[in-house]
Tab-separated table of C-alpha atoms in Angstrom:
chain	number	residue	atom	x	y	z
A	1477	MET	CA	0.000	0.000	0.000
A	1478	ASN	CA	1.304	3.438	-0.967
A	1479	THR	CA	0.151	6.930	-0.002
A	1480	PHE	CA	0.340	10.114	-2.053
A	1481	ARG	CA	-0.605	13.744	-1.572
A	1482	LEU	CA	-1.367	16.624	-3.949
A	1483	GLN	CA	-2.296	20.250	-3.395
A	1484	PRO	CA	-4.673	21.054	-6.280
A	1485	MET	CA	-3.710	23.941	-8.530
A	1486	GLY	CA	-6.853	26.057	-8.485
A	1487	PRO	CA	-10.296	25.464	-6.973
A	1488	PHE	CA	-11.266	21.846	-6.343
A	1489	SER	CA	-13.808	20.101	-4.142
A	1490	LEU	CA	-13.771	16.317	-3.986
A	1491	ALA	CA	-17.174	16.416	-2.280
A	1492	ASN	CA	-18.644	18.304	-5.245
A	1493	GLU	CA	-17.109	15.891	-7.723
A	1494	ARG	CA	-18.582	12.996	-5.810
A	1495	ARG	CA	-21.982	14.684	-5.674
A	1496	PHE	CA	-22.313	15.580	-9.343
A	1497	PHE	CA	-20.438	12.742	-11.009
A	1498	GLY	CA	-20.738	9.202	-10.833
A	1499	ASP	CA	-20.898	5.764	-9.660
A	1500	TRP	CA	-17.959	5.382	-7.288
A	1501	LEU	CA	-17.064	2.284	-5.330
A	1502	SER	CA	-18.529	2.175	-1.857
A	1503	VAL	CA	-16.042	1.979	1.021
A	1504	PRO	CA	-18.064	2.019	4.275
A	1505	SER	CA	-14.975	2.531	6.425
A	1506	VAL	CA	-14.266	5.885	4.722
A	1507	PRO	CA	-17.712	7.217	3.708
A	1508	ASP	CA	-16.455	10.689	2.778
A	1509	ALA	CA	-13.837	9.328	0.379
A	1510	VAL	CA	-13.992	8.468	-3.313
A	1511	ALA	CA	-12.773	5.005	-4.292
A	1512	MET	CA	-12.072	3.533	-7.701
A	1513	ALA	CA	-10.477	0.472	-9.280
A	1514	PHE	CA	-9.072	0.336	-12.799
A	1515	PRO	CA	-6.470	-1.256	-15.082
A	1516	VAL	CA	-3.333	0.880	-15.103
A	1517	GLU	CA	-2.174	2.133	-18.493
A	1518	GLY	CA	0.691	-0.002	-19.694
A	1519	TRP	CA	-1.616	-2.888	-18.710
A	1520	ARG	CA	0.822	-4.716	-16.412
A	1521	GLY	CA	-1.693	-4.761	-13.580
A	1522	SER	CA	-4.593	-2.933	-11.963
A	1523	ALA	CA	-5.013	-0.507	-9.089
A	1524	ALA	CA	-7.481	0.502	-6.424
A	1525	VAL	CA	-7.335	4.056	-5.105
A	1526	VAL	CA	-9.063	5.835	-2.231
A	1527	LEU	CA	-9.048	9.639	-2.384
A	1528	ARG	CA	-9.785	12.032	0.481
A	1529	GLN	CA	-9.578	15.798	0.786
A	1530	GLY	CA	-8.551	17.454	4.021
A	1531	ASP	CA	-9.568	20.823	5.456
A	1532	GLY	CA	-6.577	22.497	3.821
A	1533	GLY	CA	-7.682	21.334	0.380
A	1534	ALA	CA	-4.915	18.799	-0.201
A	1535	VAL	CA	-5.977	15.550	-1.838
A	1536	GLU	CA	-4.531	12.403	-0.283
A	1537	GLY	CA	-4.627	8.955	-1.820
A	1538	THR	CA	-4.065	5.369	-0.807
A	1539	VAL	CA	-3.042	3.118	-3.694
A	1540	VAL	CA	-2.816	-0.665	-3.952
A	1541	THR	CA	-1.795	-2.439	-7.146
A	1542	THR	CA	-1.619	-5.893	-8.696
A	1543	GLY	CA	1.000	-7.410	-10.971
A	1544	ASP	CA	3.731	-5.046	-12.104
A	1545	ALA	CA	1.574	-1.905	-12.132
A	1546	GLN	CA	3.500	0.997	-10.643
A	1547	PRO	CA	1.725	2.816	-7.769
A	1548	GLU	CA	2.902	6.229	-8.975
A	1549	HIS	CA	1.408	5.553	-12.413
A	1550	ALA	CA	-1.877	4.536	-10.793
A	1551	TRP	CA	-1.852	7.710	-8.686
A	1552	ALA	CA	-1.262	9.840	-11.783
A	1553	GLN	CA	-4.141	8.082	-13.548
A	1554	ALA	CA	-6.460	8.719	-10.593
A	1555	LEU	CA	-5.539	12.421	-10.663
A	1556	GLU	CA	-6.216	12.565	-14.410
A	1557	THR	CA	-9.652	11.072	-13.762
A	1558	PHE	CA	-10.472	14.192	-11.716
A	1559	SER	CA	-8.655	16.607	-14.055
A	1560	LEU	CA	-6.210	17.246	-11.202
A	1561	ASP	CA	-3.258	16.977	-13.567
A	1562	VAL	CA	-4.295	20.408	-14.897
A	1563	ASP	CA	-3.507	23.798	-13.356
A	1564	GLY	CA	-7.002	25.228	-12.915
A	1565	ALA	CA	-6.021	28.427	-11.111
A	1566	ALA	CA	-7.195	30.554	-14.053
A	1567	PHE	CA	-10.544	28.793	-14.479
A	1568	PRO	CA	-12.445	31.367	-12.353
A	1569	GLU	CA	-11.339	34.032	-14.842
A	1570	VAL	CA	-13.543	32.342	-17.446
A	1571	GLY	CA	-16.528	33.048	-15.201
A	1572	THR	CA	-15.490	36.682	-14.929
A	1573	ARG	CA	-15.471	37.026	-18.717
A	1574	ASP	CA	-18.708	35.057	-19.211
A	1575	PRO	CA	-21.348	35.590	-16.498
A	1576	VAL	CA	-23.282	32.472	-17.545
A	1577	ILE	CA	-20.258	30.291	-16.835
A	1578	GLY	CA	-19.547	32.330	-13.719
A	1579	ASP	CA	-22.999	31.541	-12.383
A	1580	LEU	CA	-22.495	27.840	-13.056
A	1581	GLN	CA	-19.124	27.932	-11.309
A	1582	ALA	CA	-20.843	29.437	-8.276
A	1583	ARG	CA	-23.622	26.836	-8.347
A	1584	TYR	CA	-21.357	23.840	-8.765
A	1585	GLY	CA	-18.200	24.947	-7.004
A	1586	SER	CA	-15.925	25.342	-10.038
A	1587	LEU	CA	-16.579	21.703	-10.868
A	1588	ARG	CA	-13.868	20.003	-12.918
A	1589	PRO	CA	-14.678	17.303	-15.473
A	1590	VAL	CA	-14.474	13.736	-14.248
A	1591	CYS	CA	-12.982	11.607	-17.000
A	1592	PHE	CA	-12.958	7.897	-17.647
A	1593	HIS	CA	-10.051	6.100	-16.013
A	1594	SER	CA	-8.490	5.784	-19.471
A	1595	PRO	CA	-9.431	6.174	-23.137
A	1596	TYR	CA	-9.490	2.361	-23.242
A	1597	GLU	CA	-12.249	2.211	-20.615
A	1598	ALA	CA	-14.068	5.051	-22.387
A	1599	ALA	CA	-14.050	3.131	-25.669
A	1600	VAL	CA	-15.291	-0.024	-23.951
A	1601	ASN	CA	-18.039	1.984	-22.251
A	1602	PHE	CA	-19.391	3.319	-25.523
A	1603	VAL	CA	-19.305	-0.037	-27.284
A	1604	VAL	CA	-20.828	-1.998	-24.395
A	1605	GLY	CA	-23.596	0.591	-24.121
A	1606	GLN	CA	-24.711	0.370	-27.724
A	1607	ARG	CA	-28.413	-0.470	-28.130
A	1608	ILE	CA	-29.002	-1.134	-24.428
A	1609	SER	CA	-30.030	1.047	-21.493
A	1610	MET	CA	-27.516	2.780	-19.249
A	1611	ARG	CA	-28.610	0.537	-16.363
A	1612	GLN	CA	-28.017	-2.597	-18.432
A	1613	ALA	CA	-24.622	-1.317	-19.578
A	1614	HIS	CA	-23.595	-0.536	-16.002
A	1615	ALA	CA	-24.595	-4.001	-14.831
A	1616	LEU	CA	-22.726	-5.621	-17.714
A	1617	ARG	CA	-19.518	-3.706	-17.008
A	1618	ALA	CA	-19.790	-4.582	-13.310
A	1619	ARG	CA	-20.118	-8.293	-14.150
A	1620	LEU	CA	-17.109	-8.102	-16.458
A	1621	ALA	CA	-15.076	-6.576	-13.630
A	1622	LEU	CA	-16.275	-9.156	-11.129
A	1623	GLU	CA	-15.777	-12.217	-13.314
A	1624	VAL	CA	-12.828	-11.253	-15.523
A	1625	GLY	CA	-10.949	-8.295	-14.004
A	1626	ASP	CA	-8.280	-8.195	-11.297
A	1627	SER	CA	-9.315	-8.352	-7.632
A	1628	LEU	CA	-7.761	-6.035	-5.039
A	1629	GLU	CA	-8.056	-5.596	-1.280
A	1630	LEU	CA	-8.947	-2.034	-0.394
A	1631	ALA	CA	-9.926	-0.637	3.001
A	1632	GLY	CA	-10.849	-4.080	4.260
A	1633	GLN	CA	-12.915	-5.199	1.305
A	1634	THR	CA	-12.416	-6.800	-2.092
A	1635	VAL	CA	-12.921	-4.631	-5.160
A	1636	HIS	CA	-12.692	-5.509	-8.844
A	1637	ALA	CA	-11.107	-3.549	-11.678
A	1638	PHE	CA	-12.417	-3.624	-15.219
A	1639	PRO	CA	-10.560	-6.257	-17.300
A	1640	ARG	CA	-7.202	-5.294	-18.708
A	1641	PRO	CA	-6.983	-5.430	-22.531
A	1642	GLU	CA	-5.303	-8.838	-22.398
A	1643	GLN	CA	-8.131	-10.218	-20.264
A	1644	LEU	CA	-10.824	-8.681	-22.456
A	1645	ALA	CA	-9.241	-9.973	-25.660
A	1646	ALA	CA	-9.182	-13.514	-24.278
A	1647	LEU	CA	-12.956	-13.632	-23.744
A	1648	GLY	CA	-14.602	-16.344	-25.831
A	1649	THR	CA	-18.183	-15.678	-24.858
A	1650	PHE	CA	-19.852	-13.637	-22.128
A	1651	PRO	CA	-23.559	-13.503	-21.195
A	1652	GLY	CA	-25.109	-10.284	-22.496
A	1653	LEU	CA	-22.420	-9.614	-25.086
A	1654	PRO	CA	-23.377	-10.679	-28.624
A	1655	ASP	CA	-20.636	-11.916	-30.917
A	1656	GLU	CA	-20.481	-8.611	-32.792
A	1657	LYS	CA	-19.944	-6.632	-29.593
A	1658	LEU	CA	-17.301	-9.077	-28.459
A	1659	SER	CA	-15.529	-8.649	-31.765
A	1660	ARG	CA	-15.623	-4.871	-31.364
A	1661	LEU	CA	-14.319	-5.122	-27.806
A	1662	ARG	CA	-11.451	-7.341	-28.918
A	1663	GLY	CA	-10.511	-4.690	-31.475
A	1664	ILE	CA	-10.485	-2.038	-28.745
A	1665	ALA	CA	-8.403	-4.308	-26.519
A	1666	GLN	CA	-5.885	-4.802	-29.335
A	1667	ALA	CA	-5.681	-1.050	-29.967
A	1668	ALA	CA	-5.094	-0.417	-26.267
A	1669	ASP	CA	-2.479	-3.162	-26.023
A	1670	GLU	CA	-0.635	-1.648	-28.986
A	1671	GLY	CA	-0.588	1.777	-27.308
A	1672	ARG	CA	-2.960	3.441	-29.747
A	1673	LEU	CA	-5.362	4.429	-26.946
A	1674	ASP	CA	-2.776	5.782	-24.516
A	1675	ARG	CA	-4.001	9.002	-22.960
A	1676	ALA	CA	-0.752	10.905	-23.558
A	1677	ARG	CA	-0.630	9.828	-27.189
A	1678	LEU	CA	-4.213	10.894	-27.934
A	1679	ARG	CA	-3.705	14.230	-26.201
A	1680	ALA	CA	-0.646	14.916	-28.343
A	1681	LEU	CA	-2.398	14.284	-31.664
A	1682	PRO	CA	-4.249	17.002	-33.579
A	1683	VAL	CA	-7.922	16.623	-32.659
A	1684	SER	CA	-9.016	15.824	-36.217
A	1685	ASP	CA	-6.364	13.111	-36.527
A	1686	ALA	CA	-7.292	11.585	-33.176
A	1687	LEU	CA	-10.994	11.500	-34.067
A	1688	THR	CA	-10.234	9.911	-37.445
A	1689	GLU	CA	-8.115	7.237	-35.774
A	1690	LEU	CA	-10.753	6.492	-33.160
A	1691	GLN	CA	-13.482	6.175	-35.791
A	1692	GLY	CA	-11.295	3.566	-37.433
A	1693	LEU	CA	-12.095	1.267	-34.511
A	1694	ARG	CA	-14.933	-1.102	-35.306
A	1695	GLY	CA	-18.136	0.108	-33.656
A	1696	VAL	CA	-16.889	3.632	-32.886
A	1697	GLY	CA	-18.809	6.413	-34.645
A	1698	PRO	CA	-18.411	10.198	-34.466
A	1699	PHE	CA	-20.281	10.598	-31.167
A	1700	ALA	CA	-18.369	7.846	-29.380
A	1701	ALA	CA	-15.054	9.054	-30.819
A	1702	GLN	CA	-15.664	12.474	-29.282
A	1703	GLY	CA	-16.487	10.903	-25.943
A	1704	ILE	CA	-13.356	8.753	-25.988
A	1705	LEU	CA	-11.139	11.694	-26.878
A	1706	HIS	CA	-12.664	14.468	-24.796
A	1707	ARG	CA	-13.703	12.523	-21.706
A	1708	GLY	CA	-11.352	9.578	-21.997
A	1709	ALA	CA	-8.129	11.374	-22.875
A	1710	GLY	CA	-9.327	14.435	-20.946
A	1711	LEU	CA	-8.817	17.293	-23.386
A	1712	VAL	CA	-9.119	20.662	-21.672
A	1713	ASP	CA	-9.522	23.321	-24.362
A	1714	GLU	CA	-11.868	21.765	-26.905
A	1715	VAL	CA	-15.644	21.803	-27.490
A	1716	THR	CA	-17.659	18.745	-28.475
A	1717	ASP	CA	-19.833	18.950	-31.577
A	1718	ASP	CA	-23.083	17.381	-30.358
A	1719	GLU	CA	-26.749	18.109	-29.788
A	1720	VAL	CA	-26.457	18.200	-25.993
A	1721	THR	CA	-23.920	21.021	-26.124
A	1722	ARG	CA	-25.986	23.000	-28.610
A	1723	GLU	CA	-29.156	22.578	-26.537
A	1724	ALA	CA	-27.364	23.586	-23.337
A	1725	VAL	CA	-25.957	26.723	-24.960
A	1726	MET	CA	-29.347	27.635	-26.442
A	1727	LEU	CA	-31.122	27.352	-23.084
A	1728	ALA	CA	-28.412	28.762	-20.839
A	1729	TYR	CA	-27.859	31.824	-23.030
A	1730	ARG	CA	-31.590	32.186	-23.829
A	1731	LEU	CA	-31.048	32.052	-27.559
A	1732	PRO	CA	-34.092	32.103	-29.863
A	1733	ALA	CA	-32.925	29.029	-31.793
A	1734	ARG	CA	-30.496	26.161	-31.502
A	1735	PRO	CA	-27.005	27.418	-32.430
A	1736	THR	CA	-24.746	25.778	-34.960
A	1737	HIS	CA	-21.436	24.310	-33.864
A	1738	ALA	CA	-19.748	27.356	-35.389
A	1739	ASP	CA	-21.956	29.592	-33.218
A	1740	VAL	CA	-20.982	27.590	-30.132
A	1741	LEU	CA	-17.290	27.855	-30.988
A	1742	ALA	CA	-17.571	31.617	-31.405
A	1743	ARG	CA	-19.206	31.952	-27.973
A	1744	ALA	CA	-16.673	29.547	-26.475
A	1745	GLU	CA	-13.764	31.858	-27.275
A	1746	ALA	CA	-14.480	33.467	-23.903
A	1747	TRP	CA	-13.973	30.077	-22.226
A	1748	ARG	CA	-10.365	29.574	-23.313
A	1749	PRO	CA	-8.201	27.848	-22.186
A	1750	PHE	CA	-10.861	25.749	-20.410
A	1751	ARG	CA	-13.466	25.287	-23.115
A	1752	MET	CA	-14.153	21.656	-22.212
A	1753	TRP	CA	-14.498	22.477	-18.521
A	1754	ALA	CA	-17.084	25.139	-19.362
A	1755	THR	CA	-18.846	22.718	-21.715
A	1756	VAL	CA	-19.082	20.121	-18.957
A	1757	LEU	CA	-20.585	22.700	-16.579
A	1758	LEU	CA	-23.263	23.407	-19.172
A	1759	HIS	CA	-23.939	19.677	-19.571
A	1760	VAL	CA	-24.229	19.221	-15.807
A	1761	TRP	CA	-26.639	22.151	-15.556
A	1762	LEU	CA	-28.782	20.860	-18.414
A	1763	ARG	CA	-28.920	17.339	-16.997
A	1764	ARG	CA	-29.894	18.534	-13.527
A	1765	GLU	CA	-32.411	21.132	-14.702
A	1766	ARG	CA	-34.058	18.982	-17.345
A	1767	GLY	CA	-36.195	17.210	-14.763
A	1768	GLY	CA	-37.818	20.461	-13.608
A	1769	PRO	CA	-38.304	24.066	-14.693
A	1770	THR	CA	-35.193	25.190	-16.501
A	1771	ARG	CA	-33.683	28.185	-14.729
A	1772	PRO	CA	-31.092	29.695	-17.037
A	1773	PRO	CA	-27.873	30.918	-15.430
A	1774	GLY	CA	-26.727	34.435	-16.115
A	1775	ARG	CA	-25.795	37.889	-14.955
A	1776	SER	CA	-28.988	38.293	-12.903
A	1777	GLY	CA	-27.955	35.460	-10.569
A	1778	GLN	CA	-30.858	33.180	-11.730
A	1779	ALA	CA	-27.872	32.827	-11.967
A	1780	ARG	CA	-27.996	9.362	-31.299
A	1781	ALA	CA	-26.553	8.785	-27.637
A	1782	ARG	CA	-27.959	5.310	-27.068
A	1783	ALA	CA	-26.982	4.249	-30.563
A	1784	GLU	CA	-23.353	4.977	-29.720
A	1785	GLY	CA	-23.504	3.872	-26.130
A	1786	GLY	CA	-24.233	6.845	-23.840
A	1787	THR	CA	-23.403	10.504	-23.478
A	1788	ALA	CA	-20.117	12.208	-24.029
A	1789	ALA	CA	-20.620	14.316	-20.955
């Protein structure tokens, strides 16, 4: 077991991240912590990580690993999941330039995007989720982790990481996964094993090249490719081209009609160099407000998804 510590650069609240984003492992012995288990990039083993945030704002982590996975690599991957590898000190300035984003930052505590543990897991998520409900996809991924992935002991309990590419590629059959999906997943596993889905590599590519490469994977269309790149690799200063973003911008900025992607990009100039972070805030607001009366943010202080396996935000 290894321990690590990081003082976030810029505003960050682990409690807010836990509240607004997803599906963390439950660790009863540390109820205020966030726990996760995942295959470590390089695919020599898996890791389980428990994150806590103290009164001074520092984030502390406990890391256990299997195989030859390096604890420091697992810690870095956990930080990337919470966008803590990015200096966010200037993010509040975006809210000063754009009052709509400023209002959302106030509502959600300068929320940072939570990313997939890796582009590999993002790609698997989108393919597994094709043509089934989110609940079914979640249950299927959990069974894959339980029956195929690595097991780890964390805070007195056993947790299971999603299968490493080698383990996924070796699957012959699996209940709930048709042959075509299994074939697509094996292709993703091969791409990951060859390094083509490494987070650092995808971040370094021009966006258009990365999207073209990702759409070359069997079963990955334009929507899923954006999700893998933007929320798997964790791009910071890009804007997704999708209906959810356009609807969120239309409603939040009280526009008379749905904007084009070019319109969104023009408005997003004020969000640089955190365009994706601002986009995610808009997605969070839209998702939370959609169930009730939509209250647009602003200066006054009022202030194809299933087909490709889920939402990119």
